[in-house]
Coordinates of C-alpha atoms and ligand atoms in Angstrom, one line a residue:
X860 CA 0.0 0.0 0.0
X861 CA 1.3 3.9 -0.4
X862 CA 3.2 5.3 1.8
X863 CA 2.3 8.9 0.9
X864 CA -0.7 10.3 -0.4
X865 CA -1.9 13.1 -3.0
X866 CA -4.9 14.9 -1.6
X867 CA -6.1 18.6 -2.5
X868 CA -9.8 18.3 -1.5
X869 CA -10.3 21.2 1.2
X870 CA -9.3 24.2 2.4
X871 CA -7.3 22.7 4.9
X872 CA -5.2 20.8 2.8
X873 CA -1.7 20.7 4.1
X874 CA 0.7 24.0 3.6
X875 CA -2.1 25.5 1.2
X876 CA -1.0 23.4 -1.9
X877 CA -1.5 18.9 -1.2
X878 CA -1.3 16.7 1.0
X879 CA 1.4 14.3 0.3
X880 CA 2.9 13.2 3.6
X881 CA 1.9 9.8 5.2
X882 CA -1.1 11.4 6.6
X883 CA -3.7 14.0 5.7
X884 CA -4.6 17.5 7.8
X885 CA -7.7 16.0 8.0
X886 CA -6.4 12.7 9.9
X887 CA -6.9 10.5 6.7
X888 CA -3.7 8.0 6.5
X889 CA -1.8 7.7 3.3
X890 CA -3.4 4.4 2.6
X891 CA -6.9 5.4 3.3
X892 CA -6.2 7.8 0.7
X893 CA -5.0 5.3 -1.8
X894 CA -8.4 3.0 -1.8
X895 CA -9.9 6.5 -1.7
X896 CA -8.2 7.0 -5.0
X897 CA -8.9 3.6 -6.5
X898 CA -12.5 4.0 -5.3
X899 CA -12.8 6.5 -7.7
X900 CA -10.5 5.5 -10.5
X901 CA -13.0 2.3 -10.8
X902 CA -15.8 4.5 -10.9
X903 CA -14.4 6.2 -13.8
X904 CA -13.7 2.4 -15.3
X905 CA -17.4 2.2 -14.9
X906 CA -18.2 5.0 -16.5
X907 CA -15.8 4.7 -19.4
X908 CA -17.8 1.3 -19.7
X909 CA -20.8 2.0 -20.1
X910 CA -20.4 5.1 -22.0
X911 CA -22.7 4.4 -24.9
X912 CA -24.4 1.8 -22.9
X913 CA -26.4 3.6 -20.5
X914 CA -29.7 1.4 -21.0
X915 CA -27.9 -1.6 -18.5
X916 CA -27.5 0.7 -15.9
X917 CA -29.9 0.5 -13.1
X918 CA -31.0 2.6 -10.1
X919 CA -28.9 0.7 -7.8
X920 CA -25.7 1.3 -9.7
X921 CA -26.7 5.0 -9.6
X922 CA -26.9 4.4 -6.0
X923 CA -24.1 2.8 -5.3
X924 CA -21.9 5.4 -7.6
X925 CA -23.0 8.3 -5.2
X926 CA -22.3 6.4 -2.4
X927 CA -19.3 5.5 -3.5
X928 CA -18.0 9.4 -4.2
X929 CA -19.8 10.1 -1.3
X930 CA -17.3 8.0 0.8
X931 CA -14.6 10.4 -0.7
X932 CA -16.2 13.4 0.9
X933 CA -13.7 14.8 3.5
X934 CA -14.6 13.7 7.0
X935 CA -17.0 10.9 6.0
X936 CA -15.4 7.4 5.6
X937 CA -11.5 6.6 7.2
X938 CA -12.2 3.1 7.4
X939 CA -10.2 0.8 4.7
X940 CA -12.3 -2.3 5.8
X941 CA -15.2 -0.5 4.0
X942 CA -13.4 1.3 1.4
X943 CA -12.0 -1.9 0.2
X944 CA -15.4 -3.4 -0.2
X945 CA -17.0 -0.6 -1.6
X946 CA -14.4 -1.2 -4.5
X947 CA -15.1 -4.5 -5.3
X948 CA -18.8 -3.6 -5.2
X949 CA -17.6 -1.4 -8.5
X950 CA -15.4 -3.7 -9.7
X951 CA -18.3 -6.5 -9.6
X952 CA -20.3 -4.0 -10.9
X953 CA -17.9 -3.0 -13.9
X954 CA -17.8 -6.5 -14.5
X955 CA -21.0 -7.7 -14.6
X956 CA -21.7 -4.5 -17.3
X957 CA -18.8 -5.7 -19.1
X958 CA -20.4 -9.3 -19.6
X959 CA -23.9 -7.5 -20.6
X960 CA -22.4 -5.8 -23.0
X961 CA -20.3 -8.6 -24.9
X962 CA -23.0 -10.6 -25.2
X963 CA -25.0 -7.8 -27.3
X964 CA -21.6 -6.1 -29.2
X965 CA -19.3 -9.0 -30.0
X966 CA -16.0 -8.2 -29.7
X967 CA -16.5 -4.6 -27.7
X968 CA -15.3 -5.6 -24.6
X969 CA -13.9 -3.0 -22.2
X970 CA -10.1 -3.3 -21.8
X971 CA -10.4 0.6 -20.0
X972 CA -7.9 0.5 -16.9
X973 CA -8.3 4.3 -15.6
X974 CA -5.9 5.3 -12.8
X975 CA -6.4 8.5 -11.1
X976 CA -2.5 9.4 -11.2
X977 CA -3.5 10.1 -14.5
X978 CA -5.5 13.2 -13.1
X979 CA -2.8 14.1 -10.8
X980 CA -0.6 14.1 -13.3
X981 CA -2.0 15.9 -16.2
X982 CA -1.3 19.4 -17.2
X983 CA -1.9 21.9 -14.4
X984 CA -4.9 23.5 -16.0
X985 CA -6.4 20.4 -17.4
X986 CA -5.9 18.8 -13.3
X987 CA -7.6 22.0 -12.3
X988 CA -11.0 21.7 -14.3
X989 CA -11.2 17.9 -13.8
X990 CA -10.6 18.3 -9.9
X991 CA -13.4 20.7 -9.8
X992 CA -15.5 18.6 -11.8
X993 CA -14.7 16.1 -9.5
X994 CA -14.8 17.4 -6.7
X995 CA -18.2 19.3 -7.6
X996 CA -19.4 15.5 -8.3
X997 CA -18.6 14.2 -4.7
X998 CA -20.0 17.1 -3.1
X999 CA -23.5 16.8 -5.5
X1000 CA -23.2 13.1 -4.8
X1001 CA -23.9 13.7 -1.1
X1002 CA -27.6 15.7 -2.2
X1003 CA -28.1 13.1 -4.8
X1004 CA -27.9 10.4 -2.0
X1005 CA -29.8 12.1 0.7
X1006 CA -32.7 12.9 -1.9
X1007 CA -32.6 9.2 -3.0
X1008 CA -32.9 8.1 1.0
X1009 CA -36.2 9.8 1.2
X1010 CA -37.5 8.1 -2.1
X1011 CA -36.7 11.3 -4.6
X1012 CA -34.2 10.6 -7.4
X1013 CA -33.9 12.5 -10.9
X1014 CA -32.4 10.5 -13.6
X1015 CA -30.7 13.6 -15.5
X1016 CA -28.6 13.7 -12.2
X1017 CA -28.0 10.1 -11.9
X1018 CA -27.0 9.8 -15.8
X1019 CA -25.0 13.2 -15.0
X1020 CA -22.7 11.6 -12.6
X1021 CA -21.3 8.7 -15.7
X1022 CA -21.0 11.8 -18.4
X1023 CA -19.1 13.6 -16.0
X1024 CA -16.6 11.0 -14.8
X1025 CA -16.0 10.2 -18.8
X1026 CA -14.8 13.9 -18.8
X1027 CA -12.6 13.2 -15.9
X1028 CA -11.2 10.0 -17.6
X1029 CA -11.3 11.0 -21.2
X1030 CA -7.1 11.4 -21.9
X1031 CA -7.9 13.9 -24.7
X1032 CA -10.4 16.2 -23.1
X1033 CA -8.9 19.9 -23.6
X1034 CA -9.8 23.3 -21.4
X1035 CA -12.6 24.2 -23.9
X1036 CA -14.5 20.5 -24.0
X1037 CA -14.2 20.1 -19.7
X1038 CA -15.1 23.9 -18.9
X1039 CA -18.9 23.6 -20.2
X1040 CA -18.7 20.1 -18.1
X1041 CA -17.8 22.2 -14.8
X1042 CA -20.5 24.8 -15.6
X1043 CA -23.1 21.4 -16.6
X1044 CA -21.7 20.0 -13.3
X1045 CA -23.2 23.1 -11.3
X1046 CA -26.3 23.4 -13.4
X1047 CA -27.2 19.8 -12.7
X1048 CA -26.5 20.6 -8.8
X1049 CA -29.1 23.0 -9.0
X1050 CA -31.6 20.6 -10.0
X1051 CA -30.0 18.0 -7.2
X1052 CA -30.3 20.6 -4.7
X1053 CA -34.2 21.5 -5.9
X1054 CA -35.0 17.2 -5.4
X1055 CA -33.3 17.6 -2.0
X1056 CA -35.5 20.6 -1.0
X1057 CA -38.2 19.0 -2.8
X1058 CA -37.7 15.4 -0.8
X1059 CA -37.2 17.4 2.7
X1060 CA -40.3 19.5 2.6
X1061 CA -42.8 16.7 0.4
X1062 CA -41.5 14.4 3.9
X1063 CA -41.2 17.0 6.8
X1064 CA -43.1 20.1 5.8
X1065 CA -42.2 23.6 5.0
X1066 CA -39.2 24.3 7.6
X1067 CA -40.9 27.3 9.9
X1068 CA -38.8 29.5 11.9
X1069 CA -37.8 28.2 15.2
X1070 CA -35.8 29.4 18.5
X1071 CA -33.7 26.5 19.2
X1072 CA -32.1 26.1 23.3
X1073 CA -28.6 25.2 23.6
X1074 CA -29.5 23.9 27.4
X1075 CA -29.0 20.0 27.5
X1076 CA -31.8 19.0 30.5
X1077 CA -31.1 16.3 33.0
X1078 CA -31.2 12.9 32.1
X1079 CA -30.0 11.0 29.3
X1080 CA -29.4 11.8 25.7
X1081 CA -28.3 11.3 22.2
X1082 CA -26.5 14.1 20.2
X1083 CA -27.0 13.6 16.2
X1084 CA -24.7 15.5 13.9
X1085 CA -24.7 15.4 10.0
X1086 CA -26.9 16.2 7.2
X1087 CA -29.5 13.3 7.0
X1088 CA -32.7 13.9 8.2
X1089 CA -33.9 10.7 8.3
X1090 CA -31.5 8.9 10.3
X1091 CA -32.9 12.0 12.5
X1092 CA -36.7 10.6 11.9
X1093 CA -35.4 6.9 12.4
X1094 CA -33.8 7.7 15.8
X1095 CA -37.0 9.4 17.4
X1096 CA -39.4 7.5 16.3
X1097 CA -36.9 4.6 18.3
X1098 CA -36.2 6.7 21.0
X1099 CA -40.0 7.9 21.5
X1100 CA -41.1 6.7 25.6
X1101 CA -37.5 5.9 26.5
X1102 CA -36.6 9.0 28.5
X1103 CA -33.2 10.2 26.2
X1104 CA -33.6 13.3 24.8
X1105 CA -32.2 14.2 21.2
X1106 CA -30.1 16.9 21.0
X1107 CA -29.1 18.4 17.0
X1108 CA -25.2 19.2 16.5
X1109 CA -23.7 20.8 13.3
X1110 CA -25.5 20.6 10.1
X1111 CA -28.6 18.7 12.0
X1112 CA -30.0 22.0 13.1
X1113 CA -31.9 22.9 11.0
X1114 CA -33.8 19.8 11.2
X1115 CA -35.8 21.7 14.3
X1116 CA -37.5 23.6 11.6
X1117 CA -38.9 20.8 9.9
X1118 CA -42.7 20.2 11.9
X1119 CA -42.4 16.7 10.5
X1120 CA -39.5 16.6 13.1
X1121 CA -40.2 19.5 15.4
X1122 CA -43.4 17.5 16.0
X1123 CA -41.5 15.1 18.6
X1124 CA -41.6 16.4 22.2
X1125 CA -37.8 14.3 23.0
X1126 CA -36.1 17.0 19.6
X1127 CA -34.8 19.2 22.6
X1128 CA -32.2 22.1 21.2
X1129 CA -28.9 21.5 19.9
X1130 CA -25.3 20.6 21.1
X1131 CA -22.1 22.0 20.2
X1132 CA -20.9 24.3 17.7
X1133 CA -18.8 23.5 13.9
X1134 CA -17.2 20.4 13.6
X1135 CA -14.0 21.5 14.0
X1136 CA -14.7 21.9 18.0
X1137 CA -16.1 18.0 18.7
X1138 CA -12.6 16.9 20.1
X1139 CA -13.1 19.2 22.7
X1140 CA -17.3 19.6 22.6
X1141 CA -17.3 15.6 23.0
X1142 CA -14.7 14.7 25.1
X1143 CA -16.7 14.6 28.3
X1144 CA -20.2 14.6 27.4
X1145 CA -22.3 11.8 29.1
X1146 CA -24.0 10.6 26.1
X1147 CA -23.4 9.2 22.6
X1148 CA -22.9 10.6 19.2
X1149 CA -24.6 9.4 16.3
X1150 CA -22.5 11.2 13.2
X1151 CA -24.7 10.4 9.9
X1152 CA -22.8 12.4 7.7
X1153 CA -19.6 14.7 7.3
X1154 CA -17.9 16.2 9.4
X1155 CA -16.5 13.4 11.6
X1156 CA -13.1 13.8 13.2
X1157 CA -10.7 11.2 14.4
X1158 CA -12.1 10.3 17.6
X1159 CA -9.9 10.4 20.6
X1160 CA -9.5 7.8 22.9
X1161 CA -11.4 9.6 25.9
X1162 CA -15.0 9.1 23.8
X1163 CA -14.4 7.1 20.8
X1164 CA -16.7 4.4 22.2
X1165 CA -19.4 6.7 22.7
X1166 CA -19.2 7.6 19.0
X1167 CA -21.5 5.4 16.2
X1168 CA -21.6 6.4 12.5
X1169 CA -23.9 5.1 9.9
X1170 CA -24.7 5.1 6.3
X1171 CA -21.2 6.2 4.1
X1172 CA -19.5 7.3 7.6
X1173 CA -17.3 5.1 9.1
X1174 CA -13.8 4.9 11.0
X1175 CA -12.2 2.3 12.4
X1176 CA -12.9 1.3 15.6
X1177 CA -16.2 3.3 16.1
X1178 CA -19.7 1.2 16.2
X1179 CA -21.5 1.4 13.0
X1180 CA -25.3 1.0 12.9
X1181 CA -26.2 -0.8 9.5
X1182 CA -28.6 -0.6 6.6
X1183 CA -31.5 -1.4 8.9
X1184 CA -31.0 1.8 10.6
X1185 CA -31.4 -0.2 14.4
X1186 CA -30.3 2.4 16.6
X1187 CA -30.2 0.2 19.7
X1188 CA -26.8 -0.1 20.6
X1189 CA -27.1 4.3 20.4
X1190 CA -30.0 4.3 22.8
X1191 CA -28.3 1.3 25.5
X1192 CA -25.2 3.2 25.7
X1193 CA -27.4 6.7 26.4
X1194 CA -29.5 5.0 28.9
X1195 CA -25.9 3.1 30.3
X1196 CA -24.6 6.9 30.7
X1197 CA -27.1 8.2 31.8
X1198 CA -26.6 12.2 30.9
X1199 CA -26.4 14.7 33.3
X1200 CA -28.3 15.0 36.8
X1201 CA -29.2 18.3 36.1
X1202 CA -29.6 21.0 33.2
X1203 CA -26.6 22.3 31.6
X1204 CA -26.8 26.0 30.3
X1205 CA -24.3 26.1 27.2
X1206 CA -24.0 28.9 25.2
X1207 CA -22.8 29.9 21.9
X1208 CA -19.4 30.9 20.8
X1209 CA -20.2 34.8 21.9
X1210 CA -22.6 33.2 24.8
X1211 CA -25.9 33.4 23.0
X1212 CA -28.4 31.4 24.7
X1213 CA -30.1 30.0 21.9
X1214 CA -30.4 30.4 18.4
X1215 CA -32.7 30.9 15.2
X1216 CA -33.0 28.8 12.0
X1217 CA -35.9 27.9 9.4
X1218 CA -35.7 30.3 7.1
X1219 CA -36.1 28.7 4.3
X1220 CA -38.0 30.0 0.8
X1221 CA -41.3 29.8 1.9
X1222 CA -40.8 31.4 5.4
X1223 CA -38.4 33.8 3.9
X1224 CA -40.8 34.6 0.6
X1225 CA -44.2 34.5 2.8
X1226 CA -42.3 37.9 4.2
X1227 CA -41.2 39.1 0.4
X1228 CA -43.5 41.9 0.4
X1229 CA -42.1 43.1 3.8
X1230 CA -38.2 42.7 2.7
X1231 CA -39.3 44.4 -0.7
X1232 CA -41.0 47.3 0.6
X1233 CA -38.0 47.6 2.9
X1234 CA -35.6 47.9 0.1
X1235 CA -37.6 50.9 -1.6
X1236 CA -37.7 52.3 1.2
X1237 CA -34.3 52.3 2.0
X1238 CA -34.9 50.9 5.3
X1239 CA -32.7 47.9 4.2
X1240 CA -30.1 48.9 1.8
X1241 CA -27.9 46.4 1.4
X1242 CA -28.3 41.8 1.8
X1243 CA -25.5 39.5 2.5
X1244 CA -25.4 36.0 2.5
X1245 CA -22.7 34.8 4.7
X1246 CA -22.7 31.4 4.5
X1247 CA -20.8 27.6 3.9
X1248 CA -18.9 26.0 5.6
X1249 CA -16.7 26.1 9.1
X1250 CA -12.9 24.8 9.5
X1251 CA -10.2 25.5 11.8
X1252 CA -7.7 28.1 10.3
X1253 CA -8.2 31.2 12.4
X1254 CA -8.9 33.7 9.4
X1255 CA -12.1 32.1 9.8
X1256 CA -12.9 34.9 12.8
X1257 CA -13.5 37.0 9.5
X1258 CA -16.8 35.8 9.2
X1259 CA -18.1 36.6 13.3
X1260 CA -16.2 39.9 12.8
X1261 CA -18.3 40.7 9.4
X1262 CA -21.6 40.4 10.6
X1263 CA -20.7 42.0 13.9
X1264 CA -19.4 45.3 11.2
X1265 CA -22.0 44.9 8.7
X1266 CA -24.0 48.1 8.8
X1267 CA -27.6 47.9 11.2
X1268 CA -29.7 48.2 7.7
X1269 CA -28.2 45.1 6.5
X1270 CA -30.1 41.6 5.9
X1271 CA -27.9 38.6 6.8
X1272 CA -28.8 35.5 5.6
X1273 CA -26.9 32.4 6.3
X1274 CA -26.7 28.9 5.8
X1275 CA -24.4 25.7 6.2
X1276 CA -21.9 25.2 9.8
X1277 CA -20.0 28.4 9.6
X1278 CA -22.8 29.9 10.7
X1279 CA -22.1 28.8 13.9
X1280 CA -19.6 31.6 14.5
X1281 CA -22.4 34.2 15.0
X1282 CA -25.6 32.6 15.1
X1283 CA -25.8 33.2 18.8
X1284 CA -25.5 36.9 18.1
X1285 CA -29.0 38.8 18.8
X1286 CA -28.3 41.6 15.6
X1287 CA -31.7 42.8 16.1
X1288 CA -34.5 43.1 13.5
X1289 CA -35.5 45.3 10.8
X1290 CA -39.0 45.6 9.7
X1291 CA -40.2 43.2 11.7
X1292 CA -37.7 40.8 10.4
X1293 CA -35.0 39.2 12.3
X1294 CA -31.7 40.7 10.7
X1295 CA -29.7 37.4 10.9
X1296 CA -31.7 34.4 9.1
X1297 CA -30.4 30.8 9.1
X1298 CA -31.5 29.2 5.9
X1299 CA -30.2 26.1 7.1
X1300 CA -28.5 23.3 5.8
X1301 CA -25.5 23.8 2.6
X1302 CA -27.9 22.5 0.2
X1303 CA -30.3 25.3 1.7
X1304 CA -28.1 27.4 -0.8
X1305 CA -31.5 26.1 -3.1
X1306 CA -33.6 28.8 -0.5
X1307 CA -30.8 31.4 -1.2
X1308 CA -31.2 31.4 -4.9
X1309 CA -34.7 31.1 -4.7
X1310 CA -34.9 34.1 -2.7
X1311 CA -32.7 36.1 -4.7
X1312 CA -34.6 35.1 -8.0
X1313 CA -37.7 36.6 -6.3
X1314 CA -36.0 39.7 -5.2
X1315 CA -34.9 40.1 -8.7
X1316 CA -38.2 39.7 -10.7
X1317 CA -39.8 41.6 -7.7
X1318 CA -37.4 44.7 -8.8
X1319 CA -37.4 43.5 -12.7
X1320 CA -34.0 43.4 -12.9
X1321 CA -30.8 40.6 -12.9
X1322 CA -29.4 38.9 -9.6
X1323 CA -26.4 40.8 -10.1
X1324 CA -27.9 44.0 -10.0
X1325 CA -29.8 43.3 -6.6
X1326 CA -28.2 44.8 -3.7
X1327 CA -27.1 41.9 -2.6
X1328 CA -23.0 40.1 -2.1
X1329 CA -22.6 36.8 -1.3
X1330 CA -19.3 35.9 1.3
X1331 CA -18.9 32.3 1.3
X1332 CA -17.0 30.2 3.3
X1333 CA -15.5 26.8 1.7
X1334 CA -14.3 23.9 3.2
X1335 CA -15.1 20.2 1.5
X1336 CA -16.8 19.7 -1.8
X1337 CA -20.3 20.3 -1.5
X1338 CA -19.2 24.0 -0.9
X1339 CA -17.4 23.5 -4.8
X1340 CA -20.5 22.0 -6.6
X1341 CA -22.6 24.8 -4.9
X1342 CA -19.9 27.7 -6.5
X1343 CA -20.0 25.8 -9.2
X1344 CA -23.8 26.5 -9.3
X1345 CA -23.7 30.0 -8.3
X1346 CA -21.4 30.6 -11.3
X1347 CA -23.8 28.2 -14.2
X1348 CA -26.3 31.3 -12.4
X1349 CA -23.7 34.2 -13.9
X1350 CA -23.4 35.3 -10.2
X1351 CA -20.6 37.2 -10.2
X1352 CA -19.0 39.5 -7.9
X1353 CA -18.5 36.1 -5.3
X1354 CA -16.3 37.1 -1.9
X1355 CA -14.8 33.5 -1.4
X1356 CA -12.5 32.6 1.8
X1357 CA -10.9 31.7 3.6
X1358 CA -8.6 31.2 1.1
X1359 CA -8.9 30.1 -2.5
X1360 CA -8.7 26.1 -3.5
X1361 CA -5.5 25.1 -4.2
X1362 CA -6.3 23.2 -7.2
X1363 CA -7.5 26.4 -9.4
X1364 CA -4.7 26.6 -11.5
X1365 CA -3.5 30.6 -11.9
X1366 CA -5.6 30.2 -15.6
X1367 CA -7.9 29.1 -14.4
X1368 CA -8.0 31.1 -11.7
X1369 CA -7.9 33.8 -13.8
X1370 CA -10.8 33.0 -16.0
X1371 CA -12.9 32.9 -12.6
X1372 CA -11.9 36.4 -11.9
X1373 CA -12.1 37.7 -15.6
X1374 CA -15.7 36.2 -16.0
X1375 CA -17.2 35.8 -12.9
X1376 CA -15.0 38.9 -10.8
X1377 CA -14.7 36.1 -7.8
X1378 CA -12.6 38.1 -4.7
X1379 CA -10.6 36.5 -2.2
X1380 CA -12.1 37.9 1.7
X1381 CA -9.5 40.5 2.8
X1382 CA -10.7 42.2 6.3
X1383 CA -14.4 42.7 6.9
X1384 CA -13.0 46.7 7.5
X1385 CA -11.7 46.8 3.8
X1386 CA -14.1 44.7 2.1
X1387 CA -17.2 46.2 3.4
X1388 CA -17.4 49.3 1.8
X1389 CA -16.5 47.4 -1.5
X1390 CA -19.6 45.2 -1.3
X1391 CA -21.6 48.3 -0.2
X1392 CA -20.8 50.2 -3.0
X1393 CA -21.5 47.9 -5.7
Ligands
SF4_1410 FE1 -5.7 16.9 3.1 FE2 -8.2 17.8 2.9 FE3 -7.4 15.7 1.5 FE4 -7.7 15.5 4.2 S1 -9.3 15.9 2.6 S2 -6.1 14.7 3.0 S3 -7.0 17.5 4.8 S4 -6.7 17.8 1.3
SF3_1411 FE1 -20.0 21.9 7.4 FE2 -18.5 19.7 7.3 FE3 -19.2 22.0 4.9 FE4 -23.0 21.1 4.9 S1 -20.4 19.9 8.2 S2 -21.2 22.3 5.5 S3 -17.9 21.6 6.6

């Protein structure tokens, strides 16, 4: 197995430029990162494959190819045991398609054999548009998977995710044939992003604003982090009459919202802050964690057996609950620790109490006539979106310190776990309105551009011309397939931070800027007046 690795993923990739040391920032070992890489050099196989043969694919392939990329997400799978297996799955896969096929087109047999150090090791431009299309692909993956949990799939994204890794593993493909495929890669985003909405509200109802406590009562409890919200349905409904309590963390929430899981009496507040603080948030908490999603951390010794995963997470060592969604062995080790014997008053990062979330495009655009009236009138004169995701690099205070600077007749909407710098921030209201609203989840980006649209045929004029910037915060992929569908929207003037990904190439960098005018974050004091004036 590899001794060193060649990773480029996330913003925290190591020195700003790869990791390629026998271990990633992230924690991911050298030959985690190798099935990683094989993992998705036999999906390209696949694709290669069945490239002109789309009829014999089926809906479980398309499942298991998302939650295949999905396992390459940063912070979902470290676990080789699984990784391994989830490559022969393809390789049986590739080969059953490759029998199919003989027996209709003698002679056509596949003899493809991709290998992704052909990626790494193509021209620097060429690497860059391919990693974004890739990248874009694991992050959409991730949507495309949670959609198809709640029943909801779309075959123009399923058959989207084959085209796209033929781009990836085409040896000829040139800047002008793979930029329309990064641009096609965000547009069909948009549409996974609109089944995930779609599959949330058709299942939970509308999400409704709601004040979530960050107290934890007496008593035992459960703390769920991650992005699915059915594990979240699963777990209550099995949790219903047994005393523990359910406590959201990270990206879960904004599942209060939902009334389809407000509804149960045991969805008590939320736990914690951004992922990047659960080494420390969990270290000494008397209950278990149930991480159904990104962003899971190496555990540390002190609570990795109070730690489960389930569905594409996994890391060695830590229980995983299976298929069959059975969170028993979750609930006997809540009830076996027993929680605390009396309530515990956390607060937010700046000591907020509680905080707001459920804003999302009906609850935002059943007050449209209030926000619009508020623009003529000049009572709010500028919107922000401050939103994506959180990390550890400290330039990330940018963020708390912008929305803390951002003039009083500002509208701040946010979205995604770096909102969890401010959120417990009371910024006060402005016609009525609260003037910081949560959105919710990163593929709440959907409310976002719905609510901008709405704003911009309310004012008969282009999203660009609203008075409106967008500062977002990257840190895995789904943040780069929802750029990449802000920019198939020609939204331009984009504040992007921390710091730019390492795998835009200075051309292609430059064809970002030249089309699209995206800006590197400076300091809230310099930028703001930039944004204001545009
Ligand atoms: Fe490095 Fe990020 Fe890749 Fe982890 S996911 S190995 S931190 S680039
Ligand atoms: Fe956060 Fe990991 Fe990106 Fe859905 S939980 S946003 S970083």
């Amino acid at each position: 197995m590899d001794k060193k690795m060649f990773c480029f993923q996330c913003e925290q990739t190591a020195a700003g430029t790869a990791c390629t040391g026998k271990a990633g920032v992230c924690g991911k070992q050298a030959d985690t990162a190798a099935l990683q890489d094989k993992l998705t050099s036999e999906l390209i196989d696949l694709a290669l494959s069945a490239r002109g043969n789309e009829r014999y694919l089926t809906p479980a392939v398309d499942k298991m190819v998302m939650e295949c990329l999905f396992a390459t997400v940063t912070n979902v799978n470290f676990d080789n045991h699984v990784l391994a297996q989830l490559i022969d799955r393809v390789e049986r896969e590739k080969a059953r398609f490759n029998d199919r096929r003989s027996c209709q087109h003698d002679g056509c047999q596949s003899s493809t054999s991709y290998h992704i150090s052909q990626l790494w090791n193509s021209s620097e431009d060429i690497r860059s548009l391919k990693s974004l299309i890739l990248f874009g692909l694991r992050g959409m993956s991730a949507y495309a998977y949670h959609a198809d949990v709640l029943g909801y799939r779309d075959e123009a994204v399923a058959g989207f995710f084959y085209k796209a890794l033929c781009a990836i593993g085409s040896p000829d493909a040139e800047m002008d044939a793979l930029l329309p495929v990064v641009l096609e890669t965000g547009a069909v985003n948009l549409r996974c992003m609109e089944l995930l909405d779609r599959a949330n509200i058709e299942t939970f109802g509308s999400p409704e604003p709601r004040q979530v406590s960050l107290t934890v009562e007496k008593g035992p409890f459960i703390v769920i982090s991650g992005h699915d919200l059915y594990d979240l349905k699963e777990l209550l409904e099995q949790t219903e009459g047994t005393g523990i309590n359910i406590y959201t963390h990270g990206e879960m929430l904004p599942a209060h919202s939902y009334p389809g899981l407000n509804k149960y009496p045991h969805l008590k507040g939320n736990f914690g802050t951004a992922w990047q603080n659960q080494q420390t948030e969990f270290a000494d908490i008397p209950a278990p964690v149930l991480f159904t999603t990104n962003c899971l951390m190496p555990p540390r010794p002190s609570y990795m057996d109070r730690v489960f995963s389930t569905e594409v997470v996994a890391y060695p060592g830590v229980t995983h609950i299976g298929e069959k969604r059975s969170f028993t062995p979750v609930i006997q080790k809540a009830l076996s620790l027993g929680g605390y014997a009396r309530d515990m008053h956390f607060t937010g990062i700046n000591g907020g109490e509680s905080v707001m979330t459920g804003f999302g495009h009906h609850a935002v655009l059943s007050a449209a006539d209030t926000v619009i009236t508020a623009i003529r009138e000049g009572l709010i004169r500028h919107i922000f979106l401050v939103g994506g995701c959180d990390g550890a690099k400290p330039g990330r205070n940018y963020y708390t310190e912008f929305v803390q600077e951002a003039p009083e007749d500002s509208l701040i909407l946010t979205l995604a776990c770096g909102k969890y710098r401010f959120n417990d921030l009371n910024l006060g209201t402005i016609s009525g309105l609260p003037r910081l609203l949560d959105m919710g989840q990163c593929n709440d980006a959907y409310s976002a551009i719905k609510v901008a649209q709405a704003l911009a045929a309310a004012f008969k004029c282009g999203i660009n011309d609203l008075p409106l910037t967008l500062v977002l915060s990257w840190y895995e992929q789904k943040a780069v397939c929802i750029l990449l569908t802000l920019l198939h929207l020609g939204m331009r003037n984009i504040w992007l931070g921390p710091s730019l990904p390492a795998f835009l190439s200075p051309n292609v960098l430059a064809f970002l800027v030249e089309k699209y005018n995206i800006m590197p974050i400076s300091t809230p004091e310099k930028d703001l007046p930039r944004m204001m004036s545009h």
